[in-house]
């Protein structure tokens, strides 16, 4: 067994006689016992945790990085305030983090730029000092607000309804749990209740339901057997319909008139994705049907299954259409060109009303939530955040009547002295790829430098520019940040996504390798001076980088990942997600396919692996900690390198939303220190 630097040793890990797979596709699984949270396993995990924490924090520069995090990250933490204020009645609702606190609250104001007054503090409301708000939805008149609140880092959250005037919670019956990432409410027009999407309580099955929840406490099951891993609910732009959206398939699957009537299937048999909202009894949508980069169409609800009744408003072009929203008779169309956002105004008849001049190349959003439906349209203005790699979130308001764009809130931070550029290369099969580089303007580019790539490449999610405030100390120390665009993501349309999923999932990994090799060939960096970090599916990618091409990478940081793609069969959520995006671990052929990129199974004894940090949340039900436990054990007992393999399990945290800010700062300080330490960078002084 390899030792850590400074003569540290890993906790001893036994091996068992176990196998995984099905039929003739069977492989050894010597660390299968680490899947169980037994006292022995948890004791082993605690020992691993202490080793990882001590190793990272013993780096002489750790405290400098930590202080830099505390100084800069609090100024503009990505993900805390990434959604714009929401208009309901004559009130604007927003989530924000009060000064000196580590959790978000909901505030209400008379305009989108005002700080407003406190309405919901989750810890006061529940009496739980671990409570966090994961989402909220105000009633149409702004009298009530639904909040979803997590506890102890759990990703399954509870629902609370609060009176906006008094701040008091309405007495509600015991409610089921919701998925933190998809919990949503579609309010009835009179504000007497809302449709919501609690999780089914059936044993061994993971899935949502549609329930009508009245404010008097009465409930009614509307749709109970949905064959999908998750749904979102949205009220249409005309306020007359409710939509059930499948965010994985990227299409609405049911609709119902809010005035009454039955649920009707919508576009269930239509190929392609559909993103949009209902206006005047027609679904105005971006679709990839017959247009991989997207076209805007008008689909009458009464004849949605008859494509001959559709009318095209905006044809496919070289731009990738990602989202559309409706305000005051105008459609605001989000487009991507080389991952940068452009906004085009379109009439309901398809008339081109011109582009909106954005401040610079960047991301106008929140494009991800818009792709899942315009949940709360209203008024004659469109309020949206805008970020670049070097400029923090600024809030903008577009007046659809005057076509004037004004900045409501200036960015709270900028990265001075940095430059950004886009690079191009070819994948092994000739597919064009792009990646962005960010570094100091005065960096001497005549010699190679350490690079850190933050990547994803999955689920059609476009990997767009985001503010790099948390990388400030890495960049100032002379590192280069890399933002790769990998197949499996949505940056370049549906074909780009499909080429990195299921039978083609290996392309996501080989694209990362091609970009790494391109940077080496251009003299940007060198082998073993390349770091990769990713979360969730990006964590799978980072682990794949370490196990597929250990010769290329110097450090791989895999956060909240799924890493054993066979044993997800024991987890209903994991099994469903892997089947949808990667392959089927319940069939012989599916197992053989998954074994070509499942990181846990690619580990080979005697291989010199790079430095690896496996970070996960104790309460994460999406990507349970056992994935990281098993992979850490196998890597530690297989690597011939002295580079460390560390397991860091954070208590009281979940996948993403169930993490308070103080913990996020500590996580950032640790993984950034680990990356810089292993890549040979020391932080500059922090004033």
Steps between C-alpha positions, in 0.01 A plus 500: 500500500626842404572749775410865516763768493648587841485133601124494562319173439145422399257322730507126443216373285407135478376335182208262461404230255216673315400561139287744304324483164247269341502186286837444338612856574638453851795678663665485840377754755740472796378814677129435476469499880573875499153559358346444844503761777605248764682615815823352363463678165413832665802466728719436194339801329574722802864390490520582127339836570754590765788401273368710211429802717836486672691450175338795324508735796863425576599664170691815603280720280162358603409780737587762237263332254233468768526870585477584129182294481349679797596837354389450140247218480254674729486793261328300229449129558396321182164330541370693801333784311507370145124539443343839437222646716151361438198726442169401663221755512680828564776340708846378410629194686868406517736269686802661662757439772499757782834645607661282763281196429573174322152426370259662258169665586206617289435873478222703337527848346303743287763495222756244379799712606396568860626284790148481641386350830552155643213256444645155568804400702501119487671462838255728677207338322596143589708544816770289331845659484591278202198606290564636149262634235542311175226678304187714524188591300265792581126493431376704200382786724813493717306424822665164567829334422583129485849412625685170485734449791772243559636382834842357589605511136221273378416529130141394568327811625177602674236750387392807698244770410555845654268801521703786350345772718547325835792268423309217667475149363157371410395186688546222249465125541809282501629515146716252308854579399609676182814486288695818576606560139154464346250599772258740335153647539249603234251729673127515427401843364312596819790400726290245690746219435762364268608191312821352639725198439572293814696177473323167506532305822503159328786283624776432248373761257605860443263734326273804528124547511274795417289610796258792538569660839238742634588763756233359734709183521297279267692304236405319184715255304491605134759277329652215699695282260756696303764302314774757545766572759392861555248764397453874528171690508440837336215741440479615139575856397130566436416384854244253370685167497722287718780297341671184626855509364749214476837680542696192391314455171472882478133512411157552660315171536161612636292816503176606661284812486507674839129572462434126525482191286718194459875458464602452139819340372714745309762415237549153648559341160691789342874461447737768618502741792252781561567800723257788534168617637132523406359824358145529367439122499818429306830361622775737387809282510856451393517151356779283369251300291651528154746762625789385724591861589138591563220689326210695651153366423137567593311180589120518550410307816193343341708343220847472654552146369434610140822663383327634190321749726823641640632830366868597499578840652882493492683246281816311595825691454864471606403625847376254763161598639478423871207683661199720430293714733196719447433855615244761388438353154869437429709181506853523638711234329829381653764391248854371530789571265821330620336471845437876531140620543314720257145626556264540205152655521228328297134579443231238554471485121874428465597856407866579574496794744878521528774397740565640847850646532656326800792662683762249377550130428346306788198311629153650531284278713398315688494298180478163675175577681358664188558180308260332740220750444436867575352436842400852601460739210348839573516872432649673200863460604740208483744489793805277463851455642808536279850366573833453324809303595646816655192700605266392778124489476332823397122536492344647186147604405374506143190712440311321224295808413790744455763232416732669752748296703621637832718365777313464829792377709866529409734201532639474851836369387734487203818313422744769401795438272358183340447406137270245337524322168347205322709213360398240243615145434374169362385194687649165405215439254537845343217674686578873556540592867539830683635600838546834673817614674519765774832623641693808604567745218866520598553123513808390305346273236835402353513218753240251628299558816279293732137490386177409679205391288149515640277279285161329481382361164166339583119524504476755214610763751685780318835571668497879481731776626469564872678740732833358619523683832568175683802438272650844566789373714579222248507752214701759689756233590565443128263215424281479190128424531352276227128479414456199266192442284451124486254282316209407723440866581262734318733777385483401134156347464330163513749311285780616731306362797409169337862444397593492869230280649405131526692301236716807431571605860871426468525802269458729800818360653701481177404861424659602830812302412513663154482847654775408748721376217425812295611724787824302527564520125447879507741544791227625734582233754673164546394147585441453872453877543134475403230491765135404449214577737133416463181457699238224464534380138802729484637302793460184292697677226781601739528143629499377140790732422699346787422138414506518119801726439710519817794601281333832408371637828670615818195544723137393474233629739174310483217657696166332587540239224357166392805280435381138507262476206410136566392503862260788445251214467459519880384864479172586315608858426850408384376212287245719323754776432769263371252325272386831352844643430772234507372144449309215662681315781229231510593348162814318384566742214426798722752382760771447236439851368509662845821319588679698229471823702379413853790646706487252788539209258783654295742513794799269443760395756850639448388805300646841582185704560489879543406671824128440561258664742161330529253732670141411584210584732390276782130570427520484119229270363580581136862388510543311830832509683562129443601572139791710623584261784539203266700694242731653761573158651575344163722787387692508828572129479589505127703810423877477467530878531584700810231751397223504762156344464272667756139438603312795648143436620329814627250442778162670488523576127320373194555512128487874443210693648526369856830675578532819705744768392750450780540137394529603134785734590684224685448258210632756253803573716583129520459399136667815371793446739524138386505604134760771549717285722509212252552731201784686674335841542519723806247779561597863470459727801145603580461864599 
